[in-house]
XYZ file of C-alpha atoms in Angstrom:
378
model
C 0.000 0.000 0.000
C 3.192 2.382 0.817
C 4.488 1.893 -2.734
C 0.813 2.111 -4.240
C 0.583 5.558 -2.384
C 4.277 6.933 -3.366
C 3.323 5.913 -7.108
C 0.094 7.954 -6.924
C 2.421 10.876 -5.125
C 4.601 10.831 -8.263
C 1.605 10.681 -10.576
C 0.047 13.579 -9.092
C 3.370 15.446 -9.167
C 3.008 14.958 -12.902
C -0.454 16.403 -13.131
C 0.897 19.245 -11.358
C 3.537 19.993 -13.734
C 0.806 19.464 -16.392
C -1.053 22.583 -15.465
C 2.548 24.704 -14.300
C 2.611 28.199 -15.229
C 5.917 28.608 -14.639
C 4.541 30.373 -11.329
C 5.075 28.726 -8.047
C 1.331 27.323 -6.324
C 0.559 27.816 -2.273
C -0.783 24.081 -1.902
C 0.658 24.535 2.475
C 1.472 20.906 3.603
C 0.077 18.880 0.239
C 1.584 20.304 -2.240
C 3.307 18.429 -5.715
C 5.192 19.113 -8.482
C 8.862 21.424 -9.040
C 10.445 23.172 -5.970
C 8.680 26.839 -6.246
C 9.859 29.897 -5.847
C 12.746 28.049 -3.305
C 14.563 26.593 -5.824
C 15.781 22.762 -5.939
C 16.533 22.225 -2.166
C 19.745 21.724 -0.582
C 20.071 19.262 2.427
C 23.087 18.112 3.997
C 23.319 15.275 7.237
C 25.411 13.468 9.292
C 25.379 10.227 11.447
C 26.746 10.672 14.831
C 27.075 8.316 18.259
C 26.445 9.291 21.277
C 29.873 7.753 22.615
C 33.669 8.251 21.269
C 34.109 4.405 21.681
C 31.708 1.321 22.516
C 32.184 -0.529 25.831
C 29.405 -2.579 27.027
C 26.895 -0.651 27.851
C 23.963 0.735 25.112
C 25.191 4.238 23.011
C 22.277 5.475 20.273
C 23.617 6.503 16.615
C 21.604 9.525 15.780
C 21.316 10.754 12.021
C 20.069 14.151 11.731
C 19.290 16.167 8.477
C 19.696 19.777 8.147
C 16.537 21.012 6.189
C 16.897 24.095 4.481
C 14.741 27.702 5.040
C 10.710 27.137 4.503
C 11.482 23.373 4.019
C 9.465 20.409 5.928
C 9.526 16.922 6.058
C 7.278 14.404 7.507
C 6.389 12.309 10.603
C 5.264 9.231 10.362
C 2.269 9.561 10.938
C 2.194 13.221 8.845
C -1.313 14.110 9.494
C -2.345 14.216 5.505
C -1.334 12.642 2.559
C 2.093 13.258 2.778
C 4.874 10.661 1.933
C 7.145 10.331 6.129
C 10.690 10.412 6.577
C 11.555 6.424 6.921
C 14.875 4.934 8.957
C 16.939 1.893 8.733
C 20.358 0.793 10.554
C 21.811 -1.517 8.248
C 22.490 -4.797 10.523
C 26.206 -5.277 12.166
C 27.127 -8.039 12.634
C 27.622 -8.441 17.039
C 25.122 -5.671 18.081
C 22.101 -5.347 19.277
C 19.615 -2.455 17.469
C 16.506 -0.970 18.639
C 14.277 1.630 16.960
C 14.100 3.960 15.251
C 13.059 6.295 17.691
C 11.361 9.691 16.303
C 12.230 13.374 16.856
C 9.194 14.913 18.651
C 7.309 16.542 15.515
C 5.563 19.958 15.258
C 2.086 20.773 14.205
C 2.317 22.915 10.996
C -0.181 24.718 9.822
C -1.122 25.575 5.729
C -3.640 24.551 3.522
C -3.610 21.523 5.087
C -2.558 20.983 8.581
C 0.142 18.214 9.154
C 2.812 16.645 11.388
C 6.459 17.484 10.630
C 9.952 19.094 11.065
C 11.614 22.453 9.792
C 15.221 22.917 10.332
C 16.037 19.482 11.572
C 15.071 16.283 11.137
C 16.578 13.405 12.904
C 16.020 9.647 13.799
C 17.961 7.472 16.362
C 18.567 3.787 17.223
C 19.759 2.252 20.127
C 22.716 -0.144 19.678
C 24.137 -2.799 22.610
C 27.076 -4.613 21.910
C 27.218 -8.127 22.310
C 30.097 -10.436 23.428
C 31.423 -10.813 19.760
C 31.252 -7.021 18.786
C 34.039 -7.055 16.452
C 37.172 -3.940 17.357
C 35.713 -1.545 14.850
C 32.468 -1.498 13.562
C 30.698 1.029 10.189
C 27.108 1.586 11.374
C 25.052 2.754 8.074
C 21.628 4.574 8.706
C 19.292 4.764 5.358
C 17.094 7.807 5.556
C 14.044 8.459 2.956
C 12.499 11.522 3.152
C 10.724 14.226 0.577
C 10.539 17.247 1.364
C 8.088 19.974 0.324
C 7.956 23.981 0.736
C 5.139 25.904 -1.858
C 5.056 22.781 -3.798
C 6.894 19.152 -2.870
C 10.680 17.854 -4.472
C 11.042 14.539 -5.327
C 11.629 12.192 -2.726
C 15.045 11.121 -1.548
C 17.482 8.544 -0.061
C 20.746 8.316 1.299
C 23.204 6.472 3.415
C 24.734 8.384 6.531
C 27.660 6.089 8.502
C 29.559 6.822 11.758
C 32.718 4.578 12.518
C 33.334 2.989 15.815
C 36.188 1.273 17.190
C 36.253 -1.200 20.860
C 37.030 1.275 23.568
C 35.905 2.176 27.168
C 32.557 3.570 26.175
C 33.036 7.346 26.821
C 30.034 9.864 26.272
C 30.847 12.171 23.200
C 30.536 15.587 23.874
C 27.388 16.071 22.207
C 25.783 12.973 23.088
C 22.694 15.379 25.398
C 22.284 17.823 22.006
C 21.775 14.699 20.006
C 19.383 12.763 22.260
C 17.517 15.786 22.814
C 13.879 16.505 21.613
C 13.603 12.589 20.951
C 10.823 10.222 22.170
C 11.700 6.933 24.071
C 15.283 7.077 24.391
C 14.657 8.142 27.911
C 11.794 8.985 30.258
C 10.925 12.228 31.676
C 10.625 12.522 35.586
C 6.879 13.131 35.528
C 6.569 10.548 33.493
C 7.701 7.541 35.942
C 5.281 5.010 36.466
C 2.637 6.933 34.628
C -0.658 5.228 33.792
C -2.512 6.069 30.406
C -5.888 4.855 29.513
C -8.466 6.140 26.515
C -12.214 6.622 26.527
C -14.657 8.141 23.828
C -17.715 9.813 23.992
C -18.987 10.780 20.537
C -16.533 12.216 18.490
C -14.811 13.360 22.002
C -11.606 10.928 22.293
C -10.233 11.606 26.027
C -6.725 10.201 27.202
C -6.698 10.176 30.790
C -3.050 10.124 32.364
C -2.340 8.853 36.066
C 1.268 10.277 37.382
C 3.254 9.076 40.875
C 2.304 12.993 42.034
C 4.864 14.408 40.043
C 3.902 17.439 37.870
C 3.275 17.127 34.457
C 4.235 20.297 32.440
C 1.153 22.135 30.943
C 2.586 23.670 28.375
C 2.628 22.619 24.934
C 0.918 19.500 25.747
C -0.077 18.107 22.250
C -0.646 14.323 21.496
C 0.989 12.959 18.047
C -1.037 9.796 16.985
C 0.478 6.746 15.070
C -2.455 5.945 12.655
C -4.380 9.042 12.225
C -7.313 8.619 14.911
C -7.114 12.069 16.042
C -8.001 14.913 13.645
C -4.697 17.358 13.491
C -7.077 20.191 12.347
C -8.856 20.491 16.191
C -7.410 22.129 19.315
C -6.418 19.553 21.772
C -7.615 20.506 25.596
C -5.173 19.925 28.787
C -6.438 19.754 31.890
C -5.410 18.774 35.451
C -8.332 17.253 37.672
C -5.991 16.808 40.879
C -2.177 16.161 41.812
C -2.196 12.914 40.142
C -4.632 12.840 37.687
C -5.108 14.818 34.113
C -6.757 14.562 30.636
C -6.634 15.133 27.110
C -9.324 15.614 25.303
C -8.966 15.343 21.113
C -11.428 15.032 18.182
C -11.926 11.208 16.648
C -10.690 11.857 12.841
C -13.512 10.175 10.856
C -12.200 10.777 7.434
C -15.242 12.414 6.300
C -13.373 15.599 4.791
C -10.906 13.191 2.888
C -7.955 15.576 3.597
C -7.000 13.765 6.844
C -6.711 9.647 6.047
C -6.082 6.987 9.158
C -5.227 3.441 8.897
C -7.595 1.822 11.200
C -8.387 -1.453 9.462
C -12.146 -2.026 8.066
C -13.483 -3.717 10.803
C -12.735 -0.778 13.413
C -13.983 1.722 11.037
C -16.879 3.248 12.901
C -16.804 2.420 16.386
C -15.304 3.366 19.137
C -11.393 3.577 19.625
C -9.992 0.894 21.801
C -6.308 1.358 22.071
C -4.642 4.191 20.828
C -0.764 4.803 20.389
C 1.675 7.891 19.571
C 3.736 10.527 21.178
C 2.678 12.598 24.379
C 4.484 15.648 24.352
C 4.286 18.064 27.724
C 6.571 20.989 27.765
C 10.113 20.180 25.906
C 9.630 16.410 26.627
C 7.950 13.654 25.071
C 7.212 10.303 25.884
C 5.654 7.060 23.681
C 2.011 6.310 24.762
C 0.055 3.587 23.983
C -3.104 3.005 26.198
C -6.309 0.955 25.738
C -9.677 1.862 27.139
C -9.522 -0.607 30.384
C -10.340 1.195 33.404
C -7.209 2.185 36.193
C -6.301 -0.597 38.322
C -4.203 -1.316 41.219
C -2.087 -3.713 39.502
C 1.162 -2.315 37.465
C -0.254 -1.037 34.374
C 2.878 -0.109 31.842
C 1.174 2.072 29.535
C 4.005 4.957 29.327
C 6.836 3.648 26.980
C 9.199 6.573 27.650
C 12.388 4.538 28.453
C 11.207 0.848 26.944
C 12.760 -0.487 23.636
C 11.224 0.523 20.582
C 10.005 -2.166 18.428
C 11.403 -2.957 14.606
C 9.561 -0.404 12.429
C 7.543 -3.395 10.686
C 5.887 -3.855 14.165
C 5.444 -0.341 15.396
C 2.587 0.139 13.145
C 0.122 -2.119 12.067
C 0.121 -2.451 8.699
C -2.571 -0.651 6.545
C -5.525 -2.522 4.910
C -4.537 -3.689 1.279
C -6.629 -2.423 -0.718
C -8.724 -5.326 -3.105
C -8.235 -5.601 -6.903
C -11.083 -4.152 -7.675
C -10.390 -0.880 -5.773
C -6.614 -0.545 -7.437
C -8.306 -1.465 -10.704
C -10.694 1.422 -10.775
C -8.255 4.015 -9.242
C -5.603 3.160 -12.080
C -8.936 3.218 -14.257
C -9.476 7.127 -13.025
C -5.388 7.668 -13.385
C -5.137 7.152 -16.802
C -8.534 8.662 -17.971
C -6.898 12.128 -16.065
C -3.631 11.915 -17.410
C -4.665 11.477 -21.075
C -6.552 14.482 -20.621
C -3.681 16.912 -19.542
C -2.621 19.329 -21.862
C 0.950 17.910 -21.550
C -0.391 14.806 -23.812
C -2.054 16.658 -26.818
C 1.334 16.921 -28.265
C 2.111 13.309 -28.169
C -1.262 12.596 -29.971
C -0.197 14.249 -32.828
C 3.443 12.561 -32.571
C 1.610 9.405 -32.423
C -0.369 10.194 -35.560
C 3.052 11.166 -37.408
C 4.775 7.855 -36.675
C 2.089 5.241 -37.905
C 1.827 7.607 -41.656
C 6.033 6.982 -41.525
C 5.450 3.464 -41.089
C 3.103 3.228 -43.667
C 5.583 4.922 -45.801
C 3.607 8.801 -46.300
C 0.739 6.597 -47.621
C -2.459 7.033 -44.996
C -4.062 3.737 -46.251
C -1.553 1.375 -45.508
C -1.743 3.049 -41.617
C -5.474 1.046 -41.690
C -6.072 -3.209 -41.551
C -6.991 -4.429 -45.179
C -10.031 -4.782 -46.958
C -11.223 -1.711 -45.638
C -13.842 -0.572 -45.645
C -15.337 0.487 -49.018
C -16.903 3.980 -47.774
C -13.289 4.636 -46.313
C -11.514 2.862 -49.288
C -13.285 5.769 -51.582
C-alpha cells in the first residue's frame, strides 16, 4: 500500500507539472510538483554516536538532516497525505539495534494541517554490543524523506555512517544535544510510572493520564497519533483534575473531509477507539504512549513507553488494509482517464499520428487493416 501511495504521489506530481505556469502554487502541507519559488533544495546530514568508543553498555547513533529555510519533512504519521521520513540501521554483525526512535514533531499549519519538522530532522537507534562485537564497527543509517515547501521535491534517499572502534565507552561531547527533543530514548521525571488509559464519547476521544504525584508540564501538551485517529485540524484541551490525575481531550478523525486519512483497518472503522498509540508531548519532553480503554487498576499497568525499547519499524505500526483488486483497478482506471486528458499529452497525440503515416511509408491507407472498408476505401 506504501508503494501504491508513493506511485500515486509521483503521478500527481506529474499532473501538477501538467497545469505549471511557470509560477510557483501555495498548496501549504500537500503540495506536488517542481520546488517553487525556493529553488531545488539543498540538504546536507550526518550520522553521529552518542559515545567516542563502545564498551558494554547501550550508546544510540543519531542521524540528523539539516533542512533548508521554509522546508518540511514528515512524521510518520504526517497528518495528511504526505509521503514520512523512513529509517533503517543496516544490521552489524555483534550488536544489538533498537528503533528507530522519532524526533518529537511539530504541528504545521497551511492549507492543510500536518505533522512534521523544519530545520532538523533526525532519527535514532539504540545499539548494545554483544560479546562478539568485532574492534571496529561502520554503522550505516538509510534515511528516505521528501521534502516539500510551496510545492513538494522529489523524494530522496541516502546512506549516513559513523565509525566505531572497541574502547571504554566514553560519552561524546554532544551525546545530550543529540538525544535531545527525541521520544523513548529516555523517560521524563513526571513521566515515571505513569498510567494512560483512553475513553470516547462521541466524536470526544479523552486520554486520561495517572502520574506518581509528580507534575506534568502544561505547556505545549499536544498528542501525536500513530495511525491518524485524532483529527490534526482540532485544538487539543489539557487539563489537570488533581495532583495525580489529568486529561486530554482530542477530536476522533472520521475521514469524512478526505484531507485527513487513518489506517484503522475495516473492521474498526466506525466504532469506538480501543487502544490508541503515539507521542505525548508536555513541555520540551515527550514520551511514547500507547493506552487501551480498560479502566485504572491497582495492579502495574505499563502504559508509558518513555524509556522501553522501541520495536522494529515493521511492528510499530500495524500495517494498513490492502486495498482489493477491484479498488486498485478502478483508481488506475481514473489515473489514466486524467492523465490522457492533460494538456501535456495533446502533443504526443499528434506525434503518435506522425509515426504510424512513416510506417506506412507517407501513404495514410496502408496506416489502416486491409479490406477496408469500401466507404473509407473511396
Amino acid at each position: 500500500m506504501r508503494n501504491f501511495l508513493k506511485a500515486a504521489v509521483g503521478c500527481l506530481g506529474m499532473i501538477a507539472g501538467c497545469f505549471s505556469t511557470g509560477e510557483a502554487q501555495d498548496f501549504g502541507g500537500m503540495s506536488f510538483g517542481e520546488a517553487g519559488n525556493f529553488g531545488p533544495p539543498q540538504t546536507s546530514g550526518s550520522s553521529k554516536a552518542t559515545v567516542t568508543s563502545y564498551g558494554e553498555a547501550s550508546f544510540v547513533i543519531v542521524t540528523e538532516l539539516a533542512l533548508p529555510d521554509h522546508w518540511h519533512v514528515y512524521y510518520k504519521n504526517p497528518g495528511t497525505v504526505g509521503l514520512p521520513m523512513e529509517a533503517a540501521l543496516q544490521p552489524v554483525p555483534g550488536f544489538r539495534v533498537e528503533g528507530p526512535f522519532w524526533q518529537i514533531p511539530e504541528l504545521e499549519k497551511g492549507l492543510v494541517d500536518f505533522y512534521g519538522y523544519s530545520g532538523k530532522a533526525k532519527m535514532a537507534f539504540r545499539v548494545t554490543p554483544e560479546k562478539d562485537a568485532p574492534p571496529e564497527a561502520t554503522f550505516i543509517t538509510t534515511m528516505t524523506w521528501q521534502m516539500c515547501a510551496e510545492q513538494c521535491a522529489a523524494p530522496e534517499t541516502k546512506n549516513f555512517s559513523v565509525t566505531l572502534k572497541r574502547g571504554d565507552g566514553q560519552t561524546a561531547p554532544d551525546a545530550a544535544e543529540l538525544t535531545g527533543n527525541m521520544a523513548g530514548l529516555a523517560a521524563p521525571d513526571w513521566a515515571e510510572g505513569l498510567k494512560a488509559r483512553i475513553s470516547q464519547e462521541g466524536k470526544t476521544v479523552t486520554l486520561h493520564l495517572r502520574t506518581n504525584g509528580r507534575p506534568v508540564p502544561q505547556d505545549s501538551v499536544y498528542f501525536f497519533c500513530n495511525q491518524g485517529e485524532i483529527n490534526p485540524t482540532t485544538p487539543q484541551i489539557f487539563k489537570k483534575l488533581d495532583d495525580s490525575n489529568y486529561e486530554l481531550s482530542m477530536q476522533f478523525n472520521d475521514t469524512t473531509d478526505g484531507l485527513y486519512p487513518n489506517n484503522l483497518p475495516d473492521a474498526d472503522r466506525g466504532k469506538p477507539l480501543t487502544s490508541l498509540s503515539g507521542i505525548l508531548r508536555a513541555g520540551r519532553e515527550g514520551i511514547i504512549i500507547t493506552a487501551d480503554d480498560r479502566p485504572f487498576s491497582g495492579e502495574s499497568q505499563s502504559t508509558a513507553a518513555g524509556t522501553e525499547s522501541a520495536p522494529e519499524p515493521s511492528a510499530s505500526i500495524p500495517a494498513p488494509p490492502l486495498m482489493g483488486l477491484g479498488e486498485i483497478m478502478f483508481f488506475m482506471f481514473i489515473g489514466g482517464i486524467i492523465l490522457n486528458v492533460m494538456p501535456c499529452v495533446f502533443p504526443v497525440i499528434g506525434l503518435k499520428i506522425m509515426g504510424f503515416v512513416q510506417l506506412g511509408g507517407g501513404n495514410g491507407k496502408k496506416c489502416w487493416p486491409t479490406p477496408l472498408p469500401s466507404y473509407w476505401a473511396s
